[in-house]
Structure formats: C-alpha cells, structure tokens
Tab-separated table of C-alpha atoms in Angstrom:
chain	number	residue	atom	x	y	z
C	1	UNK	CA	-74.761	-67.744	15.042
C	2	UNK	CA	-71.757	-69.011	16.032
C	3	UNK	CA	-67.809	-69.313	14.355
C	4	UNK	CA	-68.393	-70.457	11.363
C	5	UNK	CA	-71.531	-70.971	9.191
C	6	UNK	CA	-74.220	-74.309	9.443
C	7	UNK	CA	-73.536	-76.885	7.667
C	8	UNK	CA	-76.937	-77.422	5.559
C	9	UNK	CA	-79.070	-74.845	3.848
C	10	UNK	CA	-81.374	-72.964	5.619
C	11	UNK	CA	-84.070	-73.660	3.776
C	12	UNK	CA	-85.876	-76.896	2.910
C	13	UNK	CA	-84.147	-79.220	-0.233
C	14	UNK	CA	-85.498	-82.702	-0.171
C	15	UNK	CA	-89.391	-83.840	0.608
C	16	UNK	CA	-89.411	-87.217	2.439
C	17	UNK	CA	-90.422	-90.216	0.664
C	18	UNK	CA	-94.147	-91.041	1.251
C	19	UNK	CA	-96.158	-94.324	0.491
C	20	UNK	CA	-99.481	-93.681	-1.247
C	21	UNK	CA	-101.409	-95.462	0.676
C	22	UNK	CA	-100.125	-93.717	3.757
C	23	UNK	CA	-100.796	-89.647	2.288
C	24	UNK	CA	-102.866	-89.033	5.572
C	25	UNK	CA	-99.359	-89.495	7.743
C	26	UNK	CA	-97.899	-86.727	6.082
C	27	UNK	CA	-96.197	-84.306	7.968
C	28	UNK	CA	-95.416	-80.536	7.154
C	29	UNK	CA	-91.895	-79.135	7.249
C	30	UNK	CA	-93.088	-76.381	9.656
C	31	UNK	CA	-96.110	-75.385	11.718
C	32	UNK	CA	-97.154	-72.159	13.465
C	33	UNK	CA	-99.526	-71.472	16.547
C	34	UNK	CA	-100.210	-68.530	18.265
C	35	UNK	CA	-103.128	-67.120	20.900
C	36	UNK	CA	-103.765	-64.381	23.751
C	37	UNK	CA	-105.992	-65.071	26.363
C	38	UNK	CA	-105.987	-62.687	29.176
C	39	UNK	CA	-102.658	-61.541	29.896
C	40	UNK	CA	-99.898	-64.382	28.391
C	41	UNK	CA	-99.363	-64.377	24.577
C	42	UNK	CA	-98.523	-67.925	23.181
C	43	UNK	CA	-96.295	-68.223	19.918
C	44	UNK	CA	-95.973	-71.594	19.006
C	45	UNK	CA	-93.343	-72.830	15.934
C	46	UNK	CA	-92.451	-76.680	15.117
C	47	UNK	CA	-89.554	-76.697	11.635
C	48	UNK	CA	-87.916	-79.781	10.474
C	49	UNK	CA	-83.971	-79.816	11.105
C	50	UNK	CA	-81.760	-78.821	8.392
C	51	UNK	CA	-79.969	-82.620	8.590
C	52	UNK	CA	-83.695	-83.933	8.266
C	53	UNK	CA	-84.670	-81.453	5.287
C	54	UNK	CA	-81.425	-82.493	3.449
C	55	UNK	CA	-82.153	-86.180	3.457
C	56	UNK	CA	-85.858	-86.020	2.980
C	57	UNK	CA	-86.662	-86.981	6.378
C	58	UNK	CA	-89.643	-86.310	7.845
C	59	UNK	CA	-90.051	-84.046	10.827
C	60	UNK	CA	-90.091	-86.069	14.620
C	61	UNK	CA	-91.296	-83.257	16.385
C	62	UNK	CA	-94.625	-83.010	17.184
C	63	UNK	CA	-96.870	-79.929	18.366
C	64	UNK	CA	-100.376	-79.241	19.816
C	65	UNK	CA	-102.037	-76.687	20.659
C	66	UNK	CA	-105.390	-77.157	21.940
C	67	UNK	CA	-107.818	-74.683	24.167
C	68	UNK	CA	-110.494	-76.536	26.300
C	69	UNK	CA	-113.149	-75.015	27.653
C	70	UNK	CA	-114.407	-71.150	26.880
C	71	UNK	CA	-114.378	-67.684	28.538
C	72	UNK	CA	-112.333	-67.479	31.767
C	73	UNK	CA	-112.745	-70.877	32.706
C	74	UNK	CA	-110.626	-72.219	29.840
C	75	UNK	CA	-107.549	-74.062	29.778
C	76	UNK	CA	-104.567	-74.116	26.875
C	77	UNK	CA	-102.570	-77.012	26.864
C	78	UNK	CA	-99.122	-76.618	24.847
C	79	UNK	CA	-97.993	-80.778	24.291
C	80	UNK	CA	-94.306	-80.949	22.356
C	81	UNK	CA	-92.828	-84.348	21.900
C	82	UNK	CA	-89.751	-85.354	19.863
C	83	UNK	CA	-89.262	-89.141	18.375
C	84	UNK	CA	-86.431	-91.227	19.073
C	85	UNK	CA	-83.792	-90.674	15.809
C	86	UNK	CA	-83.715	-93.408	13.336
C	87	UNK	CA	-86.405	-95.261	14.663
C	88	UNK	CA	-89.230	-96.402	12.329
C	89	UNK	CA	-92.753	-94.093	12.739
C	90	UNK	CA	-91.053	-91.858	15.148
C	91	UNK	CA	-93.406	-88.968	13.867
C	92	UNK	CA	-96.502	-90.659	14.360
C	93	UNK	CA	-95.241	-91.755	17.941
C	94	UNK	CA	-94.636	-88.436	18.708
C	95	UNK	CA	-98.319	-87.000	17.280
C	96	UNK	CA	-99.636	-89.624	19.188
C	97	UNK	CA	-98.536	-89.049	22.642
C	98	UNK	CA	-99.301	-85.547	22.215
C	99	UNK	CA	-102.876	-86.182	21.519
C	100	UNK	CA	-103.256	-88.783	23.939
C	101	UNK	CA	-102.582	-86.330	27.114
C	102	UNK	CA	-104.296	-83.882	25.688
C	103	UNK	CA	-107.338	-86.191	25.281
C	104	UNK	CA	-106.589	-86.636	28.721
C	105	UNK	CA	-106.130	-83.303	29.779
C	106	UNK	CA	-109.506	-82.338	28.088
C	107	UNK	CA	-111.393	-84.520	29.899
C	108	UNK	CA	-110.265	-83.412	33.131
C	109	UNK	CA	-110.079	-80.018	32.058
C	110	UNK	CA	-112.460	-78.460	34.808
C	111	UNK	CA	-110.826	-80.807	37.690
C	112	UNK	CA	-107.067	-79.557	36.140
C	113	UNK	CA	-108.349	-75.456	36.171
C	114	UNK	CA	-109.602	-75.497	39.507
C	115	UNK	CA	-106.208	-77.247	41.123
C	116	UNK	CA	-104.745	-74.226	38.960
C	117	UNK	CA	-106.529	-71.539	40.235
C	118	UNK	CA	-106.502	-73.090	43.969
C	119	UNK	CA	-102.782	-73.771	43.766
C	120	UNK	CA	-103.299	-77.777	44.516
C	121	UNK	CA	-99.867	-78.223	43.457
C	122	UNK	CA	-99.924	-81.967	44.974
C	123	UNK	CA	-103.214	-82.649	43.503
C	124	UNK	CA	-101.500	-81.418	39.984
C	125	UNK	CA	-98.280	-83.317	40.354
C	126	UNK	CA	-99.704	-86.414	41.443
C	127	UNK	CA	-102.522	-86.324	38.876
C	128	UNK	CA	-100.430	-85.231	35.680
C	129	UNK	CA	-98.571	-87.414	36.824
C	130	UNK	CA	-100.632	-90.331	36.118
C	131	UNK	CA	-102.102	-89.176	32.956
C	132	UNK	CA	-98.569	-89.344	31.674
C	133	UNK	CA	-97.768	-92.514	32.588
C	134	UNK	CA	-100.836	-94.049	31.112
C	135	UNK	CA	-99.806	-92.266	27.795
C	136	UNK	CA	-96.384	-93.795	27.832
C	137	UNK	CA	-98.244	-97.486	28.623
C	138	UNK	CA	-100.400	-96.788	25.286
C	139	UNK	CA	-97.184	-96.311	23.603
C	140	UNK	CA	-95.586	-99.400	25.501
C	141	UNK	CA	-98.812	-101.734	24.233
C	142	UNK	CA	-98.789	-100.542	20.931
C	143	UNK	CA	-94.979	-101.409	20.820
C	144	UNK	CA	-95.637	-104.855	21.502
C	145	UNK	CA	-98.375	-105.205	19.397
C	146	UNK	CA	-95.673	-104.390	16.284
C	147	UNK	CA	-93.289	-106.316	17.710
C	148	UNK	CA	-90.948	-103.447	18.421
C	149	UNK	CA	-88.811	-102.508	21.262
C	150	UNK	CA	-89.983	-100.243	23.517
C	151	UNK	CA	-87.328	-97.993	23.687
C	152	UNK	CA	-87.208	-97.331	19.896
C	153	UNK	CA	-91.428	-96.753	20.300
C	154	UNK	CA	-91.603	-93.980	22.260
C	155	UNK	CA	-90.530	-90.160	22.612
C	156	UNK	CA	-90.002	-87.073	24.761
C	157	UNK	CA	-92.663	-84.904	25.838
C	158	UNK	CA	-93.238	-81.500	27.424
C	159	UNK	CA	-96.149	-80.113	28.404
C	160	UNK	CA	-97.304	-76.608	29.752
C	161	UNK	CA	-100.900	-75.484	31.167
C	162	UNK	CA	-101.709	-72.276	30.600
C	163	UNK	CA	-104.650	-70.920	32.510
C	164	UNK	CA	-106.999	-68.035	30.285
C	165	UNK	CA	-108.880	-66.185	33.532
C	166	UNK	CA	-106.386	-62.860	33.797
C	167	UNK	CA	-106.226	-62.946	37.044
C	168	UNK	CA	-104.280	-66.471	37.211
C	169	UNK	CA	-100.753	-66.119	36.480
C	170	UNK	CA	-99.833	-69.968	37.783
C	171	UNK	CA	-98.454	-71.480	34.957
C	172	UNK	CA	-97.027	-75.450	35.296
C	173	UNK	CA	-95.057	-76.872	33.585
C	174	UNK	CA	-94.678	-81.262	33.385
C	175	UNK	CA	-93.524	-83.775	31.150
C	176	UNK	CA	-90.707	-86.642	30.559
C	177	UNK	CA	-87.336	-86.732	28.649
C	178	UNK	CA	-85.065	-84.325	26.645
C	179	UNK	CA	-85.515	-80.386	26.211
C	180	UNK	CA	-85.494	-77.440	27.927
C	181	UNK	CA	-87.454	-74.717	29.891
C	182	UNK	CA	-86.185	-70.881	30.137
C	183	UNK	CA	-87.087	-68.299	31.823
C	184	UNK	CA	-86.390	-64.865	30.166
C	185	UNK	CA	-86.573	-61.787	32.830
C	186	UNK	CA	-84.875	-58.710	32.903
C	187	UNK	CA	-82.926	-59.596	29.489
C	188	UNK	CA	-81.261	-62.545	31.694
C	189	UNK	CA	-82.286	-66.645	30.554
C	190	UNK	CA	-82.720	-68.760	33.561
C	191	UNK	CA	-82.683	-72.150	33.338
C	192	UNK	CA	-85.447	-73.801	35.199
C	193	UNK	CA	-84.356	-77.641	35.050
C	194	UNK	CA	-82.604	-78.385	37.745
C	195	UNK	CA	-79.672	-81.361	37.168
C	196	UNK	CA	-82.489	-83.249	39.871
C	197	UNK	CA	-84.019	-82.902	43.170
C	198	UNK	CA	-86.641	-80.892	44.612
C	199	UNK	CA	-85.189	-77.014	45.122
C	200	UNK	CA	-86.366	-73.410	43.902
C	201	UNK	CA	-85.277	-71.416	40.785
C	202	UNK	CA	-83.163	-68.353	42.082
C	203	UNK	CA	-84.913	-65.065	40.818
C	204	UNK	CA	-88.646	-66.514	40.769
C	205	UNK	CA	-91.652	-67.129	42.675
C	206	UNK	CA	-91.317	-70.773	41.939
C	207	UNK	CA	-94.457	-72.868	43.754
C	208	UNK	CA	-92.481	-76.250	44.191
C	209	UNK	CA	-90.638	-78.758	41.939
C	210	UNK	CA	-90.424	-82.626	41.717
C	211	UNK	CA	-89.173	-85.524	39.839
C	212	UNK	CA	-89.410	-88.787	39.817
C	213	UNK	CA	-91.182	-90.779	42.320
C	214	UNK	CA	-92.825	-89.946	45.304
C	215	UNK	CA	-91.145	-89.116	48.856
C	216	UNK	CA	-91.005	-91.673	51.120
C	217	UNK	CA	-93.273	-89.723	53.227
C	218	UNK	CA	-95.905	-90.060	50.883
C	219	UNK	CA	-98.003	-93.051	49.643
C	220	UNK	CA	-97.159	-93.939	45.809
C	221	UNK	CA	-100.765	-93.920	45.153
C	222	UNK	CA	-102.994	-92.303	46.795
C	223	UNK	CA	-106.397	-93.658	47.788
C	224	UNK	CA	-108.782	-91.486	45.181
C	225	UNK	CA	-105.997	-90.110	42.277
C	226	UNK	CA	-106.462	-87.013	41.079
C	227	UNK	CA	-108.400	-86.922	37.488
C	228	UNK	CA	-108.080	-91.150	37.303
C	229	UNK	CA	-111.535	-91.265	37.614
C	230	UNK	CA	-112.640	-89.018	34.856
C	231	UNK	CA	-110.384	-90.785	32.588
C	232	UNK	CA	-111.412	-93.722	30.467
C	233	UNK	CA	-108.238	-94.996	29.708
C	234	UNK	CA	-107.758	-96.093	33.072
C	235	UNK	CA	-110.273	-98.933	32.203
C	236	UNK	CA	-108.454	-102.265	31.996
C	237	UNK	CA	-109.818	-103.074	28.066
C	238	UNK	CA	-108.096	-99.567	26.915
C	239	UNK	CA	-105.029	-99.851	29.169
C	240	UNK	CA	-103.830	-103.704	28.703
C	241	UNK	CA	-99.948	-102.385	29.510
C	242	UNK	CA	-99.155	-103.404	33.640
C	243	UNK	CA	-96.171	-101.114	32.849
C	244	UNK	CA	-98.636	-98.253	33.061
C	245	UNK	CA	-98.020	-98.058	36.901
C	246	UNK	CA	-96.635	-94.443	38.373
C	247	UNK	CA	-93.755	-96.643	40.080
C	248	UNK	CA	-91.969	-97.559	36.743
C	249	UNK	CA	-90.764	-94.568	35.005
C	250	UNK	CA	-90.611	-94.095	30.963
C	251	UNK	CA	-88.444	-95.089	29.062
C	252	UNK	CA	-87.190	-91.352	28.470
C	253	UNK	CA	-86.627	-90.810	32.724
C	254	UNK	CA	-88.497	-89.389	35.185
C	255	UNK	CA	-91.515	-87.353	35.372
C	256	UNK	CA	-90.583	-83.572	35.859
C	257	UNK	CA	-93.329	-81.489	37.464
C	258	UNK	CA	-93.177	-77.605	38.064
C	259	UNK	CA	-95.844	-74.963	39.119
C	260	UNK	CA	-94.748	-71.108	38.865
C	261	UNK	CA	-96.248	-67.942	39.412
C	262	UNK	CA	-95.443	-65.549	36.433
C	263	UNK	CA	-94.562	-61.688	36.964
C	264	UNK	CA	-95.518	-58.747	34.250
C	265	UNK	CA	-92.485	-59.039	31.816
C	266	UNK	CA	-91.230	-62.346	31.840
C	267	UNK	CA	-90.943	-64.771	28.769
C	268	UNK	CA	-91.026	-68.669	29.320
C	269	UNK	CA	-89.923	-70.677	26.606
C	270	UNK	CA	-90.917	-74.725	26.194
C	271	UNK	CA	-88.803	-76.455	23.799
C	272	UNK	CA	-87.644	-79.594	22.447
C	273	UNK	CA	-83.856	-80.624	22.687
C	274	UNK	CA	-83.487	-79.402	19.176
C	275	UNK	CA	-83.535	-75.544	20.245
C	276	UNK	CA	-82.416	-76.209	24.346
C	277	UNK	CA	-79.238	-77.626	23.123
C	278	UNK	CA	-77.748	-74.581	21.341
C	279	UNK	CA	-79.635	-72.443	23.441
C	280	UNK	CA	-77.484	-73.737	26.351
C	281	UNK	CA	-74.285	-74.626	24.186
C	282	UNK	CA	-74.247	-70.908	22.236
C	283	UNK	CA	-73.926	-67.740	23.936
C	284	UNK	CA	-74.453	-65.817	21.019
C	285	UNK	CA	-78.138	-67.963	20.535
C	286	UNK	CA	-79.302	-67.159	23.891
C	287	UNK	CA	-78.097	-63.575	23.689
C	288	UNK	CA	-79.686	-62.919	20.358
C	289	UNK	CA	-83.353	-64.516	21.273
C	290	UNK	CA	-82.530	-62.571	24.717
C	291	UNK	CA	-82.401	-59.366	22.388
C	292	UNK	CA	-85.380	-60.285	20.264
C	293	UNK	CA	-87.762	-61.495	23.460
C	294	UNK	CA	-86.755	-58.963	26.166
C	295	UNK	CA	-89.922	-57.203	24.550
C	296	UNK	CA	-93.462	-56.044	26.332
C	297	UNK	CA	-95.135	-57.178	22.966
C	298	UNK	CA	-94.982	-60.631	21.328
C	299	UNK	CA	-93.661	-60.931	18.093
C	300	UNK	CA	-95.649	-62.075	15.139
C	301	UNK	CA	-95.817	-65.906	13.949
C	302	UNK	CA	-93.220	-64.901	10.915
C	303	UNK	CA	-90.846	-63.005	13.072
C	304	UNK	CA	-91.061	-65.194	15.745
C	305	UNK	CA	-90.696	-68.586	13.308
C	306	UNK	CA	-87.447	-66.799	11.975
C	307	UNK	CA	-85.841	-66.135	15.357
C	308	UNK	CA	-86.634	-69.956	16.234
C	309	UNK	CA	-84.940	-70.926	13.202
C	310	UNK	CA	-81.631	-68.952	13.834
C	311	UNK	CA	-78.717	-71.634	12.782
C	312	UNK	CA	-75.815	-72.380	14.388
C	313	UNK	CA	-72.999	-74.580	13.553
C	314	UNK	CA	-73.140	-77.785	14.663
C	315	UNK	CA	-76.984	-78.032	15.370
C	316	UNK	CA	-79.396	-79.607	13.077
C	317	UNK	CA	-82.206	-81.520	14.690
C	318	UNK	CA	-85.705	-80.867	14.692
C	319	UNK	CA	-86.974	-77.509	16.942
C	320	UNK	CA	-89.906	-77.178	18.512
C	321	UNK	CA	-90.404	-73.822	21.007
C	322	UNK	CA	-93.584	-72.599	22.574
C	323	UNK	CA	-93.142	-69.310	24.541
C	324	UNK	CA	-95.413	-67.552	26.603
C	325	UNK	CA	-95.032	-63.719	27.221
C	326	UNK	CA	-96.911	-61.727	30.393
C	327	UNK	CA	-98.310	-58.739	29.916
C-alpha cells in the first residue's frame, strides 16, 4: 500500500546466523495461531520484518498463545512482546516475558476468570498489574546478572484475556510499552489508546481505563493483592529484584489496563508497533484490513497471515497482530 513500492522483498532472503551450540534458540520467520471458543474467533500471526529478513536477523517479536483451563471455565491468554532493536538476545527477552505472565496468568487462572465474569475490574487492574511488574523485575535481575543495562534487557508487551464461556463477552486488555489496540465496528477502526488518562472510547461499552499508578484516593498496595498469593514468584529467593515494586514503572512506561464489553460484529486487533504504526500512519492500510475484516466470519490462518503482511513503504519492522472477531 501506499505511493510507491517497499523497499525490501516481500518474501524472506537471508536466514540469521546461528551458533551450534545455541540450535534450541532458534526462531522461525513466521508463526500462526488460531482458535474459537464460544463466540470470539482468535487469528493469531507473528512474521519477521522485511529489514530483519534482508540482513539475516532474527525475528524480536514474540507470540503466545496459551488456553488454561477446559470447557466454559477456560481462559485464553494472547501475550505479544517486541525486543528492544539492536540489542543483544532481544528475541529470547521477548519469549521470555511472554511466558513468564503467562506462567503467571495460569496459575491464577480460576482467580483471573471469575474477576472476568464478575466484572472486578479493580481486582483485575490492580492484580495484572502486579503480575507484570514482577515479570519486568525477572527481566531487570537477569540483566544484572549479564552485566547488561536494563534498558537494552527488556521489551514491550501486550496482553489480552479472552474469556471461552459464550455468555461472557468482557474482554481486557493490559500490558506495557509500544503497539496498538483497534477496534473495528461498522467498517470504522477506533483507536482505543488514549494519548493518557483515565476516559471512555467514543462508540463502545468501554468498562473503565487506567494507566500508570494508582489514584491518590487509593492505597498503592492494597492489604491482600489480587492473585500475589497464588503466585510463587512473589517469594523473595525467585524475585531478588527490589525494582519489582508496582510504584516504579518499566522501563518501556506505564502499565495500560482496559476492560470492554464486546458487541456481535466487532473485530479487536492486538498488535505490536510493527503493524500499529502503518496502521495509524497509512490510510490505505487501515482501509484495506477495514475491507478484509468488516466480515461476520474470520478469515483463515493463510488469508489472514497475508493481509497482516500487506507492505507499505517505509515500514519494515517485525509484526505481530492477534485479532479477535464476535460472532
């Protein structure tokens, strides 16, 4: 899309360079996910930037896609994290914050569906909260165990929590850092990051947004936190960071929290700054995928891996999307 064509190939040229003794931190050039539980869809695509498949870089994206839990009681978690550029490992820091919420999330996977289904949106906040910034102290400790700065050890990440009972159409969003998260209804994106502050998305049935730390009004930790106890890494021999206290924030910025009620029809896209940057900077992006996803029916992994893939001219990082349509 765009004026002109992208400057790289759009397909892959170079593989990255890869130490034998290190074949197990491989990483594709592309991965797929997909489910339907109830009445949301979930297509799922990570790809490797054209810059990045040029030079035989490897990907810094990461994605998960995990399901805890079974029959209507289960919840998806959707993690996507992106690795600072030209910082050594940045892949595996990326993998590695994505597994460590969801190793989180998992554990307090029957605490996390009932706030869901109950609407506990400060039990959620305040709790996700937490689990998030004990991932980012893991990354913080293990940064200072390789004698490397912080800010070159860590990443991005973006989370949603997708309830499977049919019945529950609350789906939240939370996370730190670069990227974006759309709303497509009616053929019309909306963008629901706000520039900052607490305030509702025009057009939706939006539960309550927050950022950062805690009002004034409210203690910075309360006395019993939500899902702390259930979680081993809160143990002082797994979590040796101080740093891992909910009053500093990541490296990356604040902690973004968001609970919304989906309607019948709507499409909400998760995705790393690698697709949220065109998506906001190209009109004719956002209008095709508008075209393509204003549909009752999800596409299929291949179609929807070649809409996420579109190129446009001056745009070459790594994209990760996750998007979730409502029956």
């Amino acid at each position: 899309m765009g004026d002109e064509p992208p400057t790289y190939e759009a397909e892959p040229t170079t593989l990255p360079v890869v130490d034998p003794e290190e074949l197990r931190d491989l990483v594709p050039d592309t991965v797929l996910e997909g489910a339907r539980y109830g009445t949301l869809t979930l297509r799922a695509a990570s790809l490797r930037g054209d810059s990045a498949r040029y030079r035989g870089e490897p990907r810094r994206d990461a994605l998960l896609a995990v399901r805890f839990g079974i029959g209507d009681s289960a919840l998806v978690l959707v993690a996507v994290a992106s690795g600072q550029p030209a910082a050594p490992g940045v892949h595996r820091v990326a993998r590695e914050l994505c597994e460590w919420i969801a190793e989180a999330v998992g554990r307090n996977q029957a605490r996390l569906t009932e706030d869901i289904h109950t609407a506990n949106r400060g039990a959620l906040s305040s709790g996700l909260h937490r689990l998030t910034d004990r991932a980012y102290g893991r990354l913080r400790a293990g940064a200072t165990v390789r004698g490397l700065a912080p800010a070159d050890h860590t990443a991005s990440v973006r989370c949603l929590l997708l309830p499977a009972h049919p019945a529950c159409r609350t789906r939240v969003f939370f996370g730190v850092g670069d990227g974006g998260l759309f709303l497509l209804r009616d053929g019309v994106w909306q963008d629901l990051e706000p520039a900052g502050g607490e305030q509702d998305t025009v057009g939706g049935p939006v539960l309550g947004y927050g950022g950062g730390r805690p009002s004034a009004q409210q203690p910075p930790h309360p006395p019993n936190p939500p899902y702390a106890q259930a979680d081993p890494s809160s143990a002082a021999p797994t979590d040796p960071d101080p740093d891992t206290d909910t009053d500093t924030a990541p490296a990356h910025g604040p902690f973004r929290f968001r609970a919304s009620v989906a309607r019948p029809g709507d499409t909400l896209l998760l995705c790393s700054a690698g697709l949220a940057e065109p998506l906001r900077g190209e009109a004719a992006l956002a209008d095709r995928l508008a075209e393509r996803w204003d549909s009752a029916e999800a596409p299929g992994l291949a179609a929807f891996l070649a809409d996420a893939q579109t190129g446009v001219k001056g745009y070459a990082d790594d994209r990760t999307a996750a998007a979730v349509w409502e029956a």
